[in-house]
mmCIF file of C-alpha atoms and ligand atoms in Angstrom:
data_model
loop_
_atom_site.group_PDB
_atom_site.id
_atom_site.type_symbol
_atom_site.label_atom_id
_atom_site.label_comp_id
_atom_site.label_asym_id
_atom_site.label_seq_id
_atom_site.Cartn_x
_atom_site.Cartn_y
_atom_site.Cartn_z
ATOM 1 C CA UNK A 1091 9.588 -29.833 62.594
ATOM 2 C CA UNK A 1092 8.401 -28.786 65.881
ATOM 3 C CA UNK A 1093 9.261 -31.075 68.780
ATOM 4 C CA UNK A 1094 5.497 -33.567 70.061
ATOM 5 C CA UNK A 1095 4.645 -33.099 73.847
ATOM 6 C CA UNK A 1096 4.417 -36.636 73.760
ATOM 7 C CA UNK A 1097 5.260 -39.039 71.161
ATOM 8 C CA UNK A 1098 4.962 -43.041 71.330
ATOM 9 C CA UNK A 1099 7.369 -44.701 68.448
ATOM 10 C CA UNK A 1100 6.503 -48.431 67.402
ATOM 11 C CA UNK A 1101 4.922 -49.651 70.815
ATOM 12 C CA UNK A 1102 4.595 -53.169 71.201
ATOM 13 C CA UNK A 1103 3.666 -55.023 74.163
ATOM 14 C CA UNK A 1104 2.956 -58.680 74.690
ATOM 15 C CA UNK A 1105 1.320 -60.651 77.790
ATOM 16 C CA UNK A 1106 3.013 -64.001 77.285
ATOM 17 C CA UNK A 1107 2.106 -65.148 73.828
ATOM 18 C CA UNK A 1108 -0.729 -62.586 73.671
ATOM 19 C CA UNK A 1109 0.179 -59.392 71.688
ATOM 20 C CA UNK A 1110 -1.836 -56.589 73.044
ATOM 21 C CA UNK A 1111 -0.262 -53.849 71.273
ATOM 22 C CA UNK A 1112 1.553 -54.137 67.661
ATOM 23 C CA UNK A 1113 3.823 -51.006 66.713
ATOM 24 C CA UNK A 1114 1.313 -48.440 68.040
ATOM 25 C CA UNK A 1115 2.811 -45.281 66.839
ATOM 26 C CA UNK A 1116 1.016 -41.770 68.196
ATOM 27 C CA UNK A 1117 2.151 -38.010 69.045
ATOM 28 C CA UNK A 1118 0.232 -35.296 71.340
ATOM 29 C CA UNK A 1119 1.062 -31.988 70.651
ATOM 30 C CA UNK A 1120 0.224 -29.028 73.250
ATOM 31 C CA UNK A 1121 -3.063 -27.898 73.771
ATOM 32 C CA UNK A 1122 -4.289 -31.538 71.708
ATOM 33 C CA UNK A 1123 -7.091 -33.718 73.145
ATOM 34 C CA UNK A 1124 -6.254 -36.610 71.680
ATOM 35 C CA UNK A 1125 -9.060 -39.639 72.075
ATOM 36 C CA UNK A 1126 -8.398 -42.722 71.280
ATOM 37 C CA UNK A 1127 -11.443 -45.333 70.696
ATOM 38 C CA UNK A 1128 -11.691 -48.704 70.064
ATOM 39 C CA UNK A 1129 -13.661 -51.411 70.932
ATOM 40 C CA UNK A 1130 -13.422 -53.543 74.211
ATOM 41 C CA UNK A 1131 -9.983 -55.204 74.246
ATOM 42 C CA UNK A 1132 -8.663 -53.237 71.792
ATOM 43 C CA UNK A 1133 -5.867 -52.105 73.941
ATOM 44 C CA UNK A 1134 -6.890 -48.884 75.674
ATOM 45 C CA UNK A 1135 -5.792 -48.868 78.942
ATOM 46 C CA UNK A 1136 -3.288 -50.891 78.142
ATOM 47 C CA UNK A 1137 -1.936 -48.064 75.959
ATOM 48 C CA UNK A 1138 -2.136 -45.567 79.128
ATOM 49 C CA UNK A 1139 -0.685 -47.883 81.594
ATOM 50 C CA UNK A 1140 2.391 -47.943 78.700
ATOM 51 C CA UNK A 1141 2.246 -44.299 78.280
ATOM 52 C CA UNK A 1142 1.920 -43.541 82.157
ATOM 53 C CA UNK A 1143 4.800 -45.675 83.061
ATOM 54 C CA UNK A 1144 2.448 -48.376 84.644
ATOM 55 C CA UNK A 1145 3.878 -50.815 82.241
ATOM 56 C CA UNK A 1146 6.785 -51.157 80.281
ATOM 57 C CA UNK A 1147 6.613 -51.536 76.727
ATOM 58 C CA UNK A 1148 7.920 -54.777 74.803
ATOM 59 C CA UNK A 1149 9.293 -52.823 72.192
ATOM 60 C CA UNK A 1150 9.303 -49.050 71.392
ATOM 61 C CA UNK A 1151 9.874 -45.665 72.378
ATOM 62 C CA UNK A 1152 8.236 -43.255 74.574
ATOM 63 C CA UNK A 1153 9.446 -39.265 74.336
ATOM 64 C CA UNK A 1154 8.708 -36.819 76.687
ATOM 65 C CA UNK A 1155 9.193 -33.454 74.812
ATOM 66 C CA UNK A 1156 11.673 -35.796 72.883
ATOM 67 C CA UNK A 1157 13.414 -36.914 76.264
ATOM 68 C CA UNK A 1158 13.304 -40.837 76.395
ATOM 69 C CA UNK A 1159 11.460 -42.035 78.902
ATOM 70 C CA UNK A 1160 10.353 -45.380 77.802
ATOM 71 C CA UNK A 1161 12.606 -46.800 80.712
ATOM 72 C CA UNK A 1162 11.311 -44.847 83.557
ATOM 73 C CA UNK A 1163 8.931 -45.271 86.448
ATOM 74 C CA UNK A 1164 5.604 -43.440 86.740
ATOM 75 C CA UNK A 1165 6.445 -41.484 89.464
ATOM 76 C CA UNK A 1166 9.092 -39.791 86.972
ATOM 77 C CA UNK A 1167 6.535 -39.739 84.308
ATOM 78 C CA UNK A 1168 4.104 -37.505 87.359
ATOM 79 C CA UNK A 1169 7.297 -35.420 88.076
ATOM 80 C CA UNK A 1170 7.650 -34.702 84.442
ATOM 81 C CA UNK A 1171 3.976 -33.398 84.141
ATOM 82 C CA UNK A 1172 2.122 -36.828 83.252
ATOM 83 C CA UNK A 1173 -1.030 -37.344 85.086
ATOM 84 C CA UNK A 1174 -3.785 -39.952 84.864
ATOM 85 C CA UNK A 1175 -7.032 -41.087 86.119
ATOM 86 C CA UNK A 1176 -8.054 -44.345 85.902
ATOM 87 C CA UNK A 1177 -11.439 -46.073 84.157
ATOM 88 C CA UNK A 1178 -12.142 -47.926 87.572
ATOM 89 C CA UNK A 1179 -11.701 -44.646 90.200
ATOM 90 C CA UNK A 1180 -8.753 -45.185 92.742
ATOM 91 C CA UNK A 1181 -9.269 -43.119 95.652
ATOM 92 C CA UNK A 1182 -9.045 -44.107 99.659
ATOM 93 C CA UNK A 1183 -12.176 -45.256 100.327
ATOM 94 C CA UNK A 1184 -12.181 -44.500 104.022
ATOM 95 C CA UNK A 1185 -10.644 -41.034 103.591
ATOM 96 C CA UNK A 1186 -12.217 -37.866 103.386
ATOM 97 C CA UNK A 1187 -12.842 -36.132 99.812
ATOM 98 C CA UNK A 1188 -11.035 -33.256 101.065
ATOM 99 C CA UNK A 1189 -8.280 -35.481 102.707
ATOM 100 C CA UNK A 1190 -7.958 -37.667 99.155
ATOM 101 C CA UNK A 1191 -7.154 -34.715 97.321
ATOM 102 C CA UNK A 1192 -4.616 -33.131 100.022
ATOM 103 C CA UNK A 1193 -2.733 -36.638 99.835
ATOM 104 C CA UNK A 1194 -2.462 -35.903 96.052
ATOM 105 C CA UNK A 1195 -1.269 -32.269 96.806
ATOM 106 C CA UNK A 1196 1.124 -33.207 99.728
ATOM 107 C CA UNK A 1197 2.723 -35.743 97.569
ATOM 108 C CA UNK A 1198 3.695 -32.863 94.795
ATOM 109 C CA UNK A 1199 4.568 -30.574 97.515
ATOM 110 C CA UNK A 1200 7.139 -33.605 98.363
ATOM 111 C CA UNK A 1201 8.585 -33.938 95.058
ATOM 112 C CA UNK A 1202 8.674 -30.049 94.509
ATOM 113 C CA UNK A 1203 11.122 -29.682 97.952
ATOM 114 C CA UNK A 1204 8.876 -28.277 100.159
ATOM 115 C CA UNK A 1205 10.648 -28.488 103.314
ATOM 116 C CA UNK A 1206 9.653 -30.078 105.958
ATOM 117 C CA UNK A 1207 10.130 -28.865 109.803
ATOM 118 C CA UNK A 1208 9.702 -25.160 110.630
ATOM 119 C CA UNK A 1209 7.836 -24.742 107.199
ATOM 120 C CA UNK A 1210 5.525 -27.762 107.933
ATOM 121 C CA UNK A 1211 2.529 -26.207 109.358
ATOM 122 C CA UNK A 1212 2.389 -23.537 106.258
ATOM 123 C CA UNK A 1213 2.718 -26.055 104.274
ATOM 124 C CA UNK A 1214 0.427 -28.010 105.889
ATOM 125 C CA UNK A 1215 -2.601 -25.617 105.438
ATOM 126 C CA UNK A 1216 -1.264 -25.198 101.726
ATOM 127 C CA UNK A 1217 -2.110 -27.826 100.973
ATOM 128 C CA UNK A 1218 -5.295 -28.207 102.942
ATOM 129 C CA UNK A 1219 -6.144 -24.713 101.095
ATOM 130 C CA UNK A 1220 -5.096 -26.008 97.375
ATOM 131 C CA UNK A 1221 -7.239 -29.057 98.212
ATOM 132 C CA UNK A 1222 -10.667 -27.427 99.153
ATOM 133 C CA UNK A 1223 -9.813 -24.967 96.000
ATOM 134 C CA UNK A 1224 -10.034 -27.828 93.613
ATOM 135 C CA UNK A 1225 -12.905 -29.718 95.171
ATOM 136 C CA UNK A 1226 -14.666 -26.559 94.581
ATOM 137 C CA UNK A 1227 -13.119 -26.146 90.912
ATOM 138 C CA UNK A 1228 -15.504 -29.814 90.346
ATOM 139 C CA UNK A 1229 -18.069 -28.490 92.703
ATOM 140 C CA UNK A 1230 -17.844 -30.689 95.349
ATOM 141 C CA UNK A 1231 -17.347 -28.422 97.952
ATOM 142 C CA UNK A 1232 -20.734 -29.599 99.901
ATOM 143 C CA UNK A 1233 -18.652 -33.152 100.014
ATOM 144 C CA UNK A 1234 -15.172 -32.365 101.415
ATOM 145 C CA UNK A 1235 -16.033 -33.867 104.426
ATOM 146 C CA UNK A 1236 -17.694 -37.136 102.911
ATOM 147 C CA UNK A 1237 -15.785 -40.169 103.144
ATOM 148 C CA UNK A 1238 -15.143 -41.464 99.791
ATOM 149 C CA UNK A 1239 -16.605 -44.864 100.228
ATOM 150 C CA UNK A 1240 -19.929 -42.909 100.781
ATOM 151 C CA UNK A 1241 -19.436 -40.726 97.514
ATOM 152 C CA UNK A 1242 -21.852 -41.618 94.245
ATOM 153 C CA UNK A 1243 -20.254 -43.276 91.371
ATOM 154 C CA UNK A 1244 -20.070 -40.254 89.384
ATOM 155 C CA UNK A 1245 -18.833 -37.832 92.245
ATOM 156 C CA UNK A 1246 -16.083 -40.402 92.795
ATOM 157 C CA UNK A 1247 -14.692 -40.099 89.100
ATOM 158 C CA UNK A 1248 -14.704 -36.284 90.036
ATOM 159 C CA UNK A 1249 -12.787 -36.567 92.935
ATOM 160 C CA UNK A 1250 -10.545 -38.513 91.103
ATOM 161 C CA UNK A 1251 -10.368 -35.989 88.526
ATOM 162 C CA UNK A 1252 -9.184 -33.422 91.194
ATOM 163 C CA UNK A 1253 -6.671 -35.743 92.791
ATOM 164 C CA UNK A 1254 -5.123 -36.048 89.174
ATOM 165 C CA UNK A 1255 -5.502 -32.351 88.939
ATOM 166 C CA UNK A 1256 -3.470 -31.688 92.119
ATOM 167 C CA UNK A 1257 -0.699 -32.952 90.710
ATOM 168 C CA UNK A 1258 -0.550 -30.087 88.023
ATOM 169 C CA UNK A 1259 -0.014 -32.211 85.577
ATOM 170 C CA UNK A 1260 0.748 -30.641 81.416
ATOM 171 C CA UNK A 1261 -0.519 -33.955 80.424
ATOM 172 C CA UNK A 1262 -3.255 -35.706 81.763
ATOM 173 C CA UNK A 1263 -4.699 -38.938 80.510
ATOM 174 C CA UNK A 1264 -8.322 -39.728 81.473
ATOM 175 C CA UNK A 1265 -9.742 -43.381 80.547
ATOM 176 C CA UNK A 1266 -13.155 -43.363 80.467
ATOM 177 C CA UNK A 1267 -13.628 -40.293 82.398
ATOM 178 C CA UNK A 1268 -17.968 -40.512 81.897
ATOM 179 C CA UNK A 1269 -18.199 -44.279 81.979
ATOM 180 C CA UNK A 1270 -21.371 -45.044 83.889
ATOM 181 C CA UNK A 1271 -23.087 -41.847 84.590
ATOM 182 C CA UNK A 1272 -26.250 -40.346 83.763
ATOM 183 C CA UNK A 1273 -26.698 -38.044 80.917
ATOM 184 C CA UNK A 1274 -27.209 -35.470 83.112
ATOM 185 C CA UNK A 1275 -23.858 -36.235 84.835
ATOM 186 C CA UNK A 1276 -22.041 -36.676 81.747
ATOM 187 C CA UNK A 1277 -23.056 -33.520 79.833
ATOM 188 C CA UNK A 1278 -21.609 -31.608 83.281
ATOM 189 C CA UNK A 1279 -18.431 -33.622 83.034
ATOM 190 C CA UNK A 1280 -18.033 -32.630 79.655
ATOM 191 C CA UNK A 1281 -18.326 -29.285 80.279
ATOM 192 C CA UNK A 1282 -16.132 -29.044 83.428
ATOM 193 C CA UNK A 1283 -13.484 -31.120 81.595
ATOM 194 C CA UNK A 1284 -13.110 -29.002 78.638
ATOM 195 C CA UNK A 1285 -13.050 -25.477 80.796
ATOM 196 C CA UNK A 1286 -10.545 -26.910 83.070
ATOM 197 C CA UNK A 1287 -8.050 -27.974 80.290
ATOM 198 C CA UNK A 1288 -8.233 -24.603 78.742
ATOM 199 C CA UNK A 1289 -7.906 -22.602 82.185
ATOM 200 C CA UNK A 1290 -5.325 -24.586 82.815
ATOM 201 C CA UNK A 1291 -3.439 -25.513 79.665
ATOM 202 C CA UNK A 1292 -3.188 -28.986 80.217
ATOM 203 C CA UNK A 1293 -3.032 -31.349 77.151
ATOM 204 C CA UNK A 1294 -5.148 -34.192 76.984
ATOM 205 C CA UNK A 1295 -5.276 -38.449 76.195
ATOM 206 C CA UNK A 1296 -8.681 -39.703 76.927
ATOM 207 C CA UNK A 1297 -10.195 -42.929 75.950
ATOM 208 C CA UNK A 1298 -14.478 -43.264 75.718
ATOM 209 C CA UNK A 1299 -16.805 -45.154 74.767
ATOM 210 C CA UNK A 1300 -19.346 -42.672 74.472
ATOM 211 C CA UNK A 1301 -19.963 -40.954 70.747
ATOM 212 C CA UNK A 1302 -21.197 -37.586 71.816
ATOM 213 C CA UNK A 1303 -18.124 -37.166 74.477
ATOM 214 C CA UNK A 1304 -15.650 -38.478 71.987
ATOM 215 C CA UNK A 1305 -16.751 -35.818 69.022
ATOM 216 C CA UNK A 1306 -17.474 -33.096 72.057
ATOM 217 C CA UNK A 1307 -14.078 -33.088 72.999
ATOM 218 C CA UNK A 1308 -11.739 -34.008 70.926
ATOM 219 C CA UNK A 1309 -9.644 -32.634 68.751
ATOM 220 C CA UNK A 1310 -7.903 -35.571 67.257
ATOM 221 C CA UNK A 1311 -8.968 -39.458 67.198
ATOM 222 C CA UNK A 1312 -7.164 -42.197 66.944
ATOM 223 C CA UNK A 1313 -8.445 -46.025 66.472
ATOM 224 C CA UNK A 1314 -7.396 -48.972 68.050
ATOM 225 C CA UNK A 1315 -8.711 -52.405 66.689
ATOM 226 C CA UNK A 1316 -6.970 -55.387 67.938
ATOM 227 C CA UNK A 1317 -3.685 -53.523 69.504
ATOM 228 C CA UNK A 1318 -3.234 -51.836 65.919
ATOM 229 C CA UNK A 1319 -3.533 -48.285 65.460
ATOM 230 C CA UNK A 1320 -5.757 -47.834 62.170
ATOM 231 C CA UNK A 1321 -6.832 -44.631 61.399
ATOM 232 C CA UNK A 1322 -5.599 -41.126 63.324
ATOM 233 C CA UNK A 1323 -7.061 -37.879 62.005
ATOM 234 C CA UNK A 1324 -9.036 -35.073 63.197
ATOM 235 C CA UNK A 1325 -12.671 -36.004 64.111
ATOM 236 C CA UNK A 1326 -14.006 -35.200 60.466
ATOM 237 C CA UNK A 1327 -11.824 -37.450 58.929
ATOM 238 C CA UNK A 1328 -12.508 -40.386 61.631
ATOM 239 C CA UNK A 1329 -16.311 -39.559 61.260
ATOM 240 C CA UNK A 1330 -15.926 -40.183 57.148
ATOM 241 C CA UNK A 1331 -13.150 -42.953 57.082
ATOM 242 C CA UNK A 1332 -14.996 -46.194 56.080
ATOM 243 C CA UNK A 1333 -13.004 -48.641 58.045
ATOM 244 C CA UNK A 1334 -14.133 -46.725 60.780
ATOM 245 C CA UNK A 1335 -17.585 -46.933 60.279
ATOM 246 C CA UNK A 1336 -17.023 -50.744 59.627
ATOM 247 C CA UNK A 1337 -15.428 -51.920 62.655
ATOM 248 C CA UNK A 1338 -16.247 -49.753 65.210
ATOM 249 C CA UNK A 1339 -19.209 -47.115 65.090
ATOM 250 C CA UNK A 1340 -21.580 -48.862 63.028
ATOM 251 C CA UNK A 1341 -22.720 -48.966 59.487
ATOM 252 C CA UNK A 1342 -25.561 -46.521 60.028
ATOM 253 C CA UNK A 1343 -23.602 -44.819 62.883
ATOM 254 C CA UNK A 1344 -23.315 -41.665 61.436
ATOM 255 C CA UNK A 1345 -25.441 -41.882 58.213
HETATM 256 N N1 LIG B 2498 -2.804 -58.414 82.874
HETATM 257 C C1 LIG B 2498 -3.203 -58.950 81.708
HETATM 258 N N2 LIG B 2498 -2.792 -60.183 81.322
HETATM 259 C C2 LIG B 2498 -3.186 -60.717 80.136
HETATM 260 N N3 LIG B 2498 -3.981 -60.089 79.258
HETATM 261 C C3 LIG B 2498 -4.431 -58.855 79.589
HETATM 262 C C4 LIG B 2498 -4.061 -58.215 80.818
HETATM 263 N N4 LIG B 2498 -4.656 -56.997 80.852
HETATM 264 C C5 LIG B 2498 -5.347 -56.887 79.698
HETATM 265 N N5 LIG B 2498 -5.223 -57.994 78.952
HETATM 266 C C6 LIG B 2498 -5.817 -58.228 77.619
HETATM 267 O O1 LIG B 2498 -5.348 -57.221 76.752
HETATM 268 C C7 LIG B 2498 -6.372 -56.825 75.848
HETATM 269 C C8 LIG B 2498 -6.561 -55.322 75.923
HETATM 270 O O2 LIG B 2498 -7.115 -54.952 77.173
HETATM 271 P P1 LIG B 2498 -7.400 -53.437 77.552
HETATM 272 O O3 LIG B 2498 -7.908 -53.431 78.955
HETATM 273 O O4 LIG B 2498 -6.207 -52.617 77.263
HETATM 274 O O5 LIG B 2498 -8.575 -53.065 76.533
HETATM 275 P P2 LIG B 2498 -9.465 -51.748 76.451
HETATM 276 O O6 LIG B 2498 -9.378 -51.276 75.038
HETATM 277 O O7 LIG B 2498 -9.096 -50.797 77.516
HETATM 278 O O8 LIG B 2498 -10.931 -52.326 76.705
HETATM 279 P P3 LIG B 2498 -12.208 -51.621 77.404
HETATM 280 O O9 LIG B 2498 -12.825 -50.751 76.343
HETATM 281 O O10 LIG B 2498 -13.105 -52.775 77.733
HETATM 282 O O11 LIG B 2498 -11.755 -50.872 78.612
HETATM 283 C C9 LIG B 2498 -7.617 -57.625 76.224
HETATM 284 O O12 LIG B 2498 -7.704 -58.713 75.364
HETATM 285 C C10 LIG B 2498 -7.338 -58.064 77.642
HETATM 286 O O13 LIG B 2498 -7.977 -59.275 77.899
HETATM 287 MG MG1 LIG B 2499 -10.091 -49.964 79.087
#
């Protein structure tokens, strides 16, 4: 059997006395989009903070092309090709768009041994250079010079999406990526989303609320109710699965 990009093994994790996630078990494979859904307070983002290396499970294993990495930090999960974006957008607020990203870039420039001193101007406008190249990728060129604080709600989640990017990561986990915008907004994150993970050949996690994003994009879904994993399939087989319809999209949901 061929090795999973990513595989999670019996994941537990407790807060206290409260068990948020019970023997979650889940595999990505390369060039999988892989969306998990769920209800609020199923466990979402509590399953990407595990996977990301945000949190450390209570039980379980997490392989990295079948490395175990359940133990590490998330800044060796980000050096091993894990990136994430988060469902509340984390970028400097008082920073440039253009700056955010180079931070992003500069900090994989660190960890790839670009060195510093003679080489540091080149580098310098590297990065600069690799920074306005993604804003434009998410066409947000006319805001490079915006200060993040003053960016829209849904240009802020793109921004995000290019710091994430500048990390060049094979894995990257988006929660929520659309949460909040228009419809307008959403059908062009959808689109952008999709054409950069195939130009790129990045695998994907995501986590969304929103029915027409979930079956857009993914390839396989998996269902969290209650920190259980309940059903995984492709999207056909999540679409028809009756517990499915039951506890999460609706009776008539789908009918
Ligand atoms: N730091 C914490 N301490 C205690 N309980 C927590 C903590 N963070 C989350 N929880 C609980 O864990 C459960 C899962 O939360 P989580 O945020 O992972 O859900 P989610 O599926 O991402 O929900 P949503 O769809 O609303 O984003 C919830 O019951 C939540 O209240
Ligand atoms: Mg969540």
């Amino acid at each position: 059997m061929s090795q999973s990009l990513l595989s999670a093994e019996g994941i537990h994790l407790n807060y206290g006395p409260i068990k948020v996630l019970k023997d979650v078990t889940l595999t990505l494979e390369e060039g999988e989009r892989h969306v998990i859904i769920g209800p609020n307070g199923a466990g979402k983002t509590t399953l990407f903070k595990v996977l990301s290396g945000e949190l450390r499970p209570t039980a379980g294993q997490i392989l990295l092309e079948g490395d175990d990495v359940s133990r590490t930090t998330g800044f060796h999960r980000v050096r091993r090709g894990v990136g994430r974006s988060f469902q509340v957008a984390r970028v400097f607020l008082e920073m440039t768009a253009l700056d955010n990203v180079a931070v992003a870039a500069e900090a994989r420039h660190a960890y790839e041994g670009v060195r510093p001193g003679l080489w540091r101007i080149s580098a310098t406008r590297r990065v600069m250079d690799e920074a306005a190249e993604l804003l434009s990728v998410l066409g947000l060129d006319a805001l490079r010079d915006t200060p993040a604080s003053m960016l829209s709600h849904g240009d802020r989640k793109r921004l995000e999406l290019a710091m994430s990017l500048a990390l060049r990561p094979r894995i990257l986990m988006l929660d929520e990526p659309t949460a909040g915008m228009s419809p307008t907004d959403r059908a062009a994150a959808v689109h952008l989303i999709d054409r950069i993970m195939r130009d790129n050949g990045i695998s994907l996690i995501l986590t969304e609320h929103d029915m027409g994003v979930v079956f857009q994009l993914g390839t396989r879904l998996s269902v969290l109710n209650y920190g259980e994993l309940v059903v995984s399939g492709t999207p056909e087989e999540v679409r028809q699965n009756p517990m499915v319809r039951e506890i999460y999209l609706g009776r008539n949901a789908y009918a």
